[in-house]
Coordinates of C-alpha atoms in Angstrom, one line a residue:
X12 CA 14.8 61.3 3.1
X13 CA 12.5 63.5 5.3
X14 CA 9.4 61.6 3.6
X15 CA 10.7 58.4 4.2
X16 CA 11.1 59.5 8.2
X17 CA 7.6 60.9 8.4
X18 CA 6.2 58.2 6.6
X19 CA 8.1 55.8 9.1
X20 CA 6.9 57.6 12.1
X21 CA 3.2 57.6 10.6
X22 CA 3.0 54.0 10.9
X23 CA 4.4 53.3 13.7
X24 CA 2.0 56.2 15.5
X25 CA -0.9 54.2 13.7
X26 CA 0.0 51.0 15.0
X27 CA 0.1 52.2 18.5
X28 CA -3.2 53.9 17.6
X29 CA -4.6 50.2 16.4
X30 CA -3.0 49.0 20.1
X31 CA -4.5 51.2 22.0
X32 CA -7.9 50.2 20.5
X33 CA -7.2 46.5 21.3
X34 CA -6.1 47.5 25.0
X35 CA -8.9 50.4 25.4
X36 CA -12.2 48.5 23.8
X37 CA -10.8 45.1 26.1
X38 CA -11.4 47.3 29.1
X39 CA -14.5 49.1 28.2
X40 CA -15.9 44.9 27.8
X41 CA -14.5 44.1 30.7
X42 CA -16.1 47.0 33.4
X43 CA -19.6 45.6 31.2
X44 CA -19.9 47.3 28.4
X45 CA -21.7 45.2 25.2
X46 CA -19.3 45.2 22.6
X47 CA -22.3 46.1 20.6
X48 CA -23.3 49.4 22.3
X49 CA -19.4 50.3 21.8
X50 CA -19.5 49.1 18.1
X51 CA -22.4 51.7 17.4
X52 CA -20.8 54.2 19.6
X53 CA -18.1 54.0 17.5
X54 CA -19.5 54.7 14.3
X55 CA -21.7 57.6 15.0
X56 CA -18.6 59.2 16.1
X57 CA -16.9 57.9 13.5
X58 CA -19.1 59.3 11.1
X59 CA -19.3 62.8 12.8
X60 CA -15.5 63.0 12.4
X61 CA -15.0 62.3 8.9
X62 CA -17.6 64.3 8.0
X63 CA -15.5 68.0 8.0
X64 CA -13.3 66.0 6.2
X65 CA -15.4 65.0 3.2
X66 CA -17.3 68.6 2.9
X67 CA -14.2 70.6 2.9
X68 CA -11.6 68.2 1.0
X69 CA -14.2 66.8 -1.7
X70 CA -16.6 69.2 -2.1
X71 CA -15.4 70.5 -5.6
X72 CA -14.4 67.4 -7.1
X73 CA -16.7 64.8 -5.3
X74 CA -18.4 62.7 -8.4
X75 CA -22.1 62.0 -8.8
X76 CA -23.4 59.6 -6.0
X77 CA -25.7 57.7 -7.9
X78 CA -27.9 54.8 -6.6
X79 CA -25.6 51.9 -8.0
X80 CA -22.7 53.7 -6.1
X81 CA -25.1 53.8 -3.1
X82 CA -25.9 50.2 -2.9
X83 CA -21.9 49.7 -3.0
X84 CA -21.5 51.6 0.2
X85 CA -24.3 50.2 1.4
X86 CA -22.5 46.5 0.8
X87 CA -19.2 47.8 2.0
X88 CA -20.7 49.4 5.5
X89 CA -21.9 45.6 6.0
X90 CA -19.2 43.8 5.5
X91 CA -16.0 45.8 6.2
X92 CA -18.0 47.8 9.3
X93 CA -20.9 46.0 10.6
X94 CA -20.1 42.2 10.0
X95 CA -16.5 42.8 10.2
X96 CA -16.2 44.9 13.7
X97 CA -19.1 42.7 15.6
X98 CA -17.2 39.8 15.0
X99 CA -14.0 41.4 15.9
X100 CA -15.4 43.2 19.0
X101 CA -17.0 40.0 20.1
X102 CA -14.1 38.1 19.1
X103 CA -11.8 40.4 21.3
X104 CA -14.3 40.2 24.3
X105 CA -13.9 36.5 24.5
X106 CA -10.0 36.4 23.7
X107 CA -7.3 38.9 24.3
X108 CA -5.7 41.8 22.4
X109 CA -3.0 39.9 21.5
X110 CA -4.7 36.8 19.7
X111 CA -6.8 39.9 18.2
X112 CA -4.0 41.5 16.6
X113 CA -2.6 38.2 15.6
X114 CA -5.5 37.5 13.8
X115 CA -5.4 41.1 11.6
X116 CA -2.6 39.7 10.3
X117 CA -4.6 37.0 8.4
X118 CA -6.2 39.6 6.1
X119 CA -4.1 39.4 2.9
X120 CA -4.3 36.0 3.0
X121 CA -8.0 35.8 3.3
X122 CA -8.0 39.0 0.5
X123 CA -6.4 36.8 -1.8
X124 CA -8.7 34.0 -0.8
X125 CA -11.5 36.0 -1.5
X126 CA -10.4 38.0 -4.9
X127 CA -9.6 34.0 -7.0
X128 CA -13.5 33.4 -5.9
X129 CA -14.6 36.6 -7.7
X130 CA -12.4 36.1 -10.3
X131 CA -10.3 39.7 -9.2
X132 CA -7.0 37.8 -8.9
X133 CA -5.3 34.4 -10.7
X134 CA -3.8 31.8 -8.8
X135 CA -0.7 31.3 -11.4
X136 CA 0.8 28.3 -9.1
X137 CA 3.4 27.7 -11.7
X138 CA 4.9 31.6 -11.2
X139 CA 7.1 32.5 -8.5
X140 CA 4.6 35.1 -7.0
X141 CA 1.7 32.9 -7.5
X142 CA 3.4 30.0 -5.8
X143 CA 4.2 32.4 -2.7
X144 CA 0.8 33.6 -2.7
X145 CA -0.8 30.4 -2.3
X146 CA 1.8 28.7 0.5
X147 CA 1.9 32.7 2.2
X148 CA -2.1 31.8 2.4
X149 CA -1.5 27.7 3.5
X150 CA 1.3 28.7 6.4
X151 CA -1.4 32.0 7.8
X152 CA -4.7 29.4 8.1
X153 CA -2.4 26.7 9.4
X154 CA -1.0 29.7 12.4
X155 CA -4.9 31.0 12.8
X156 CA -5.7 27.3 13.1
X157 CA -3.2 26.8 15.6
X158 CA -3.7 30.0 17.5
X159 CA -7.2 29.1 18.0
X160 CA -7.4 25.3 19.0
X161 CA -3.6 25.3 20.8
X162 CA -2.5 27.0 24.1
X163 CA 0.5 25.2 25.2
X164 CA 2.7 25.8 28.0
X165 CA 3.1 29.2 29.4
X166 CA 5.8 31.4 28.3
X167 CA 7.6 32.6 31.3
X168 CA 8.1 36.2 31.3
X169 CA 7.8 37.3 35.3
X170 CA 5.3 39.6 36.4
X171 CA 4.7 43.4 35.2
X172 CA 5.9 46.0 37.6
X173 CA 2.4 48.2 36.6
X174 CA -0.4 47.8 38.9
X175 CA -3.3 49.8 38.1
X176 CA -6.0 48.8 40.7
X177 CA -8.9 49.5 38.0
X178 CA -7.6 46.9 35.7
X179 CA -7.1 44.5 38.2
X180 CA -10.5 44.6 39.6
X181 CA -11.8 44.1 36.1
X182 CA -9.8 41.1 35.3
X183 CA -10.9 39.3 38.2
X184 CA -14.3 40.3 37.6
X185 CA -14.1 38.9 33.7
X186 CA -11.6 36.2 34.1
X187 CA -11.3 34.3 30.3
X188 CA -12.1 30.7 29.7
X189 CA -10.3 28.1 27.3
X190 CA -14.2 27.4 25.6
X191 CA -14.5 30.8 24.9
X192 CA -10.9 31.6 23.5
X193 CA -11.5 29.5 21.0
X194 CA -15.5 30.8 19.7
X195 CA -13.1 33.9 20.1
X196 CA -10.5 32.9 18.0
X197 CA -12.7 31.5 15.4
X198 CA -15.1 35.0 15.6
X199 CA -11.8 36.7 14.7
X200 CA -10.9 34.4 11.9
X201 CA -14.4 35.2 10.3
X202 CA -14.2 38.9 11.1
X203 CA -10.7 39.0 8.5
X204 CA -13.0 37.5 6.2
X205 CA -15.3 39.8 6.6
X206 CA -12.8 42.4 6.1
X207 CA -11.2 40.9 3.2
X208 CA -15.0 41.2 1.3
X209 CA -14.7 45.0 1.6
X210 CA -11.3 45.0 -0.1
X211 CA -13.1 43.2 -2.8
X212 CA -16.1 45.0 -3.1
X213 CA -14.1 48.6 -2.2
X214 CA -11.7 48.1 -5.5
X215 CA -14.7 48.2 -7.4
X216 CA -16.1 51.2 -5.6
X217 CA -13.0 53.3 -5.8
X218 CA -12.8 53.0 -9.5
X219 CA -16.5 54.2 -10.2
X220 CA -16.5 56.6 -7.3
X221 CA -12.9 58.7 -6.2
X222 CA -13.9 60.1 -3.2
X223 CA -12.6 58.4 -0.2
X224 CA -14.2 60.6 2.7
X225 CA -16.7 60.4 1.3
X226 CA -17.5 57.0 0.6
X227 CA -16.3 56.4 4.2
X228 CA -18.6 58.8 6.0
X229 CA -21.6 57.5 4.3
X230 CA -19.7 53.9 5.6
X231 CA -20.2 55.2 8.9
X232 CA -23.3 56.9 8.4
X233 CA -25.3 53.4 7.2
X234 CA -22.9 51.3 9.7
X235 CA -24.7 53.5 12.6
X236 CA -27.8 52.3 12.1
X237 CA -27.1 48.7 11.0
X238 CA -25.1 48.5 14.6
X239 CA -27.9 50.5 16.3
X240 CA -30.6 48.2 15.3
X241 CA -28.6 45.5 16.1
X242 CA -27.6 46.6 19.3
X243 CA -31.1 47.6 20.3
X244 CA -32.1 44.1 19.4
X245 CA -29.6 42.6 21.9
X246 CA -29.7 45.3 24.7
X247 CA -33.2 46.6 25.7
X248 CA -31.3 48.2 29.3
X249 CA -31.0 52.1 29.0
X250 CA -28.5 51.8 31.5
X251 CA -26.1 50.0 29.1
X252 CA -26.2 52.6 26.5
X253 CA -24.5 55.3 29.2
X254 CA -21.1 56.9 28.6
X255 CA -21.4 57.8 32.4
X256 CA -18.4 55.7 33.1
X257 CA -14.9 57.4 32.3
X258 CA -13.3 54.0 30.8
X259 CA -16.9 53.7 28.3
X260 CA -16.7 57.8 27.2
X261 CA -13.2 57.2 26.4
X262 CA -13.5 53.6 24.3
X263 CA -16.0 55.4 22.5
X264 CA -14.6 58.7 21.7
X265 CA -11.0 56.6 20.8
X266 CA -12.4 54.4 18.6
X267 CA -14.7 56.3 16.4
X268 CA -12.3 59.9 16.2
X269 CA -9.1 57.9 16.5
X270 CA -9.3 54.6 15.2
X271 CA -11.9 56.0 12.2
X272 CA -11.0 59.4 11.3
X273 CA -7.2 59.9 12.6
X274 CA -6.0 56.5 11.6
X275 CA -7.6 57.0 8.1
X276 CA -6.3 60.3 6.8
X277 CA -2.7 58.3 8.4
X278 CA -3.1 55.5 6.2
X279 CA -4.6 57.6 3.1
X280 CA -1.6 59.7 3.4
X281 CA 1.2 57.4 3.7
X282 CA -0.8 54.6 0.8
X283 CA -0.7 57.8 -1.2
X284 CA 3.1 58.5 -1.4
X285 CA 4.3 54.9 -0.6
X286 CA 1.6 52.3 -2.1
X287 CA -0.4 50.1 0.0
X288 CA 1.8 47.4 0.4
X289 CA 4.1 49.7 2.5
X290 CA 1.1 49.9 4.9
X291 CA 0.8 45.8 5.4
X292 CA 4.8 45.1 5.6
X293 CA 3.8 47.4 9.2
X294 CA 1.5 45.3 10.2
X295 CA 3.1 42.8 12.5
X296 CA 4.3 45.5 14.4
X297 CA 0.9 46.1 16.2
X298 CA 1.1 42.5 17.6
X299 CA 4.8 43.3 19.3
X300 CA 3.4 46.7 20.8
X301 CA 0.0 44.6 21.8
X302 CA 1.9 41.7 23.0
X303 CA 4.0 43.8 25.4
X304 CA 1.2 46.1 26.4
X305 CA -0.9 43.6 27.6
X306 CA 1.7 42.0 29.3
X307 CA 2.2 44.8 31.0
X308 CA -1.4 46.5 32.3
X309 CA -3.5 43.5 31.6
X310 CA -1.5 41.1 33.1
X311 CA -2.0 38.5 30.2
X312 CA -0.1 35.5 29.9
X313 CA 1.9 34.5 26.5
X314 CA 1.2 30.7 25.6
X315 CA 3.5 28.6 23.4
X316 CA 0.4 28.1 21.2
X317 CA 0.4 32.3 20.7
X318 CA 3.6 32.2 19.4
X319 CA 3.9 29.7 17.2
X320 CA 0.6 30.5 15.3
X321 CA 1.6 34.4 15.5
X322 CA 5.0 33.4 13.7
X323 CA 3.3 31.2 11.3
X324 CA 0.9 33.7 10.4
X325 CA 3.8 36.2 10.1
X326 CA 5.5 34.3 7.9
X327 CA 2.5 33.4 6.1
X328 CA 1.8 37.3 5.7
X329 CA 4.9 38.2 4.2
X330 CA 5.4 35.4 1.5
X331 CA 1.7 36.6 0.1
X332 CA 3.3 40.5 0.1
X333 CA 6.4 39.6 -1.8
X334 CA 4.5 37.3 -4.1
X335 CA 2.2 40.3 -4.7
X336 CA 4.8 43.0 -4.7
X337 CA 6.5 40.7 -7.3
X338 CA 3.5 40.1 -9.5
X339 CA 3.0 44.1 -9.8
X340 CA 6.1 44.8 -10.5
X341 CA 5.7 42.2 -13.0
X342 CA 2.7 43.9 -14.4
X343 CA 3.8 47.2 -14.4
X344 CA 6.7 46.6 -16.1
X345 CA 4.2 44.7 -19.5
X346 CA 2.3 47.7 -19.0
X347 CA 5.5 50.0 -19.9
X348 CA 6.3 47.8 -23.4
X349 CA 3.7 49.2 -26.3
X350 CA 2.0 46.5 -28.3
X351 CA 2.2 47.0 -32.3
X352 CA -1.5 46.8 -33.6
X353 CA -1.6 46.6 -37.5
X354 CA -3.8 48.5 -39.1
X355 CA -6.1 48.0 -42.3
X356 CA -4.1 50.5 -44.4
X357 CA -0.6 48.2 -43.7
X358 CA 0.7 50.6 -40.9
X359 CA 1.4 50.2 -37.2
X360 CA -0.2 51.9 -34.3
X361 CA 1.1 51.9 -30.5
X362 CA -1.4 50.4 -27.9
X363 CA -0.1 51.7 -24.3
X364 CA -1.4 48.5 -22.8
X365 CA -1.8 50.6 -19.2
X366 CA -4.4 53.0 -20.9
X367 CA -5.9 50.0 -22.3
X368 CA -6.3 48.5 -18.8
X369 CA -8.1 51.4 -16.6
X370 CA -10.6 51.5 -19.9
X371 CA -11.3 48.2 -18.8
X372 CA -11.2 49.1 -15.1
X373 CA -13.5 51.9 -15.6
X374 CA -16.1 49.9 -17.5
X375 CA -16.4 47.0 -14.7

C-alpha cells in the first residue's frame, strides 16, 4: 500500500516537473532566448547531472561499451535528444504549452507506428488488442490533425486573478500568430516521431547494453555537441549565449538537472516496480496541470479546436495502452505454458518458451 502511494505521488511530482518545463522554457523564448542556445544549455547540464549518477550506481556492473554500442547511443542522442527536443522546443516557441503537452500524448501511437515499420511489433487487426491499437493510433492522428489545422471558438473561462508584470510584458512583446500555430503544431507532431525512433532504437540498446545512466549520460554528452554545433550555426551573437538574465539561468538549470536527471531516476524508479505502461496511463495528467497553469500566468486562451483534438488524442492514447497492456498479458501468460519438444531417443523435454525468447532477444 505505501508503494502504491509513493509511486502515485512520483508521478504526479513528475508531471508537474514536465509542466513546469513547458511553462518555464515558453518564457525563457519569450524574453529572447533561441530555443536552440536553451536546447544545448540543457544538455550540458543534463549530462553533468547524470554523470555522479552513472559512476557511482554502475561502476561495478556497467558492461563493455564497445563501438557497435557507441554508434547506438550515438543514433539515440539524435533522434530522441537532438532531433526530438529542437523540434519540440521550436514547436513550443511557435505554439503554447498546452498544444505542447497535448501533442506528448501522441507518442505511443506514433511508437506503434514506428515499431510495425521495423518489424518490432505486429499489427494483428483481427485480435482485440491489435484492433485497439490500430483505431487508438487512427483517433490520436485524427486529434493532432485537428489540434493543428482547427482553432474554433474560444472557450470562455474569465480572466486569471495572477498578474505577474514580467509575464505580461513578454506576452505582449511575443504575441502568437494563427500561421505559426500551425508550423508549431506540425513541428510538435514530428518531434513525437522523433521520439518514438528512440523507443525503437533504445529497446535494442537496453538489451545489449544494461546500464541506463550510463547510456543516458553519454545521450547527453554527444547531444551537447550535436545542439552546440547546431546552435552555433544559427546564432553567431555572444550575447545570446548569456545566462545573465534570471528567467534564462533558471530555464537552463530546470531543464537539464530537473527535466534530465530528476525526472529520470523518477521514472526509472517507478517503471522499475510498476512497468512502463503505469508511467503512460499518467500521462494526460500533464496537459490538465498545463492547461490550467497557463491559463493562469500566461494568460492563454482555451479554443474549442484544443479540446476536441486533446480529447481525441486522449482517447486515442488509452485504447493503444489497453490494446498493449492486453497483448502482454497475453504473451506473458504463453510464455508461462512449457512446450513438449520430442527428442531422438522417444522422450520429452520442457522448452520454457520465455528463456527461449530473451535468447533471441539477446542475439538481435
Amino acid at each position: 500500500m505505501g508503494e502504491d502511494i509513493t509511486a502515485i505521488l512520483g508521478m504526479v511530482v513528475l508531471q508537474i516537473c514536465y509542466a513546469g518545463l513547458n511553462i518555464i522554457s515558453k518564457l525563457a523564448m519569450q524574453s529572447g532566448m533561441n530555443p536552440l542556445v536553451l536546447l544545448t544549455y540543457r544538455q550540458i547540464f543534463g549530462t553533468l547531472a547524470i554523470a555522479p549518477f552513472a559512476f557511482f550506481t554502475e561502476r561495478k556492473t556497467r558492461p563493455k561499451i564497445s563501438v557497435a554500442v557507441l554508434i547506438q547511443i550515438l543514433l539515440c542522442s539524435l533522434s530522441g535528444a537532438t532531433a526530438n527536443q529542437i523540434l519540440f522546443f521550436i514547436g513550443l516557441k511557435y505554439t503554447n504549452p498546452t498544444v505542447s503537452s497535448a501533442m506528448a500524448n501522441i507518442l505511443p501511437a506514433a511508437t506503434f507506428i514506428l515499431a510495425v515499420l521495423f518489424r518490432q511489433e505486429s499489427v494483428r487487426i483481427k485480435t482485440k488488442p491489435g484492433l485497439a491499437k490500430v483505431t487508438g493510433t487512427i483517433i490520436c492522428v485524427c486529434g493532432a490533425m485537428l489540434l493543428s489545422f482547427y482553432h474554433g471558438h474560444t472557450i470562455g473561462l474569465g480572466e486569471s486573478k495572477i498578474h505577474w508584470a514580467y509575464i505580461e510584458r513578454m506576452r505582449d512583446r511575443n504575441p502568437n500568430r494563427q500561421g505559426n500555430h500551425v508550423v508549431g503544431s506540425i513541428l510538435l507532431l514530428c518531434s513525437s516521431f522523433a521520439w518514438a525512433l528512440w523507443f525503437v532504437i533504445q529497446a535494442r540498446l537496453s538489451v545489449k547494453f544494461k546500464a541506463p545512466y550510463t547510456s543516458t549520460t553519454l545521450l547527453c554528452f554527444m547531444a551537447s555537441f550535436q545542439c552546440g554545433i547546431i546552435a552555433v550555426i544559427s546564432e553567431h551573437n555572444i550575447a545570446a549565449w548569456s545566462l545573465k538574465s534570471t528567467s534564462r539561468l533558471v530555464a537552463a538549470l530546470y531543464t537539464g538537472v530537473v527535466c534530465s536527471a530528476l525526472t529520470f531516476s523518477i521514472t526509472s524508479w517507478i517503471i522499475q516496480r510498476k512497468g512502463p505502461l503505469y508511467v503512460a496511463i499518467f500521462t494526460p495528467l500533464l496537459l490538465i496541470i498545463v492547461a490550467i497553469l497557463s491559463w493562469a500566468l500566461l494568460g492563454d486562451k482555451l479554443y474549442v479546436g484544443t479540446v476536441i483534438g486533446s480529447v481525441l488524442i486522449i482517447i486515442g492514447l488509452y485504447a493503444v495502452l489497453w490494446g498493449k497492456s492486453k497483448e502482454m498479458k497475453l504473451q506473458d501468460h504463453n510464455m508461462e505454458k512449457p512446450t513438449i519438444e520430442k527428442l531422438p531417443n522417444g522422450t520429452h523435454n520442457n522448452i520454457d518458451e520465455k528463456d527461449d525468447m530473451e535468447m533471441q532477444l539477446s542475439l538481435k
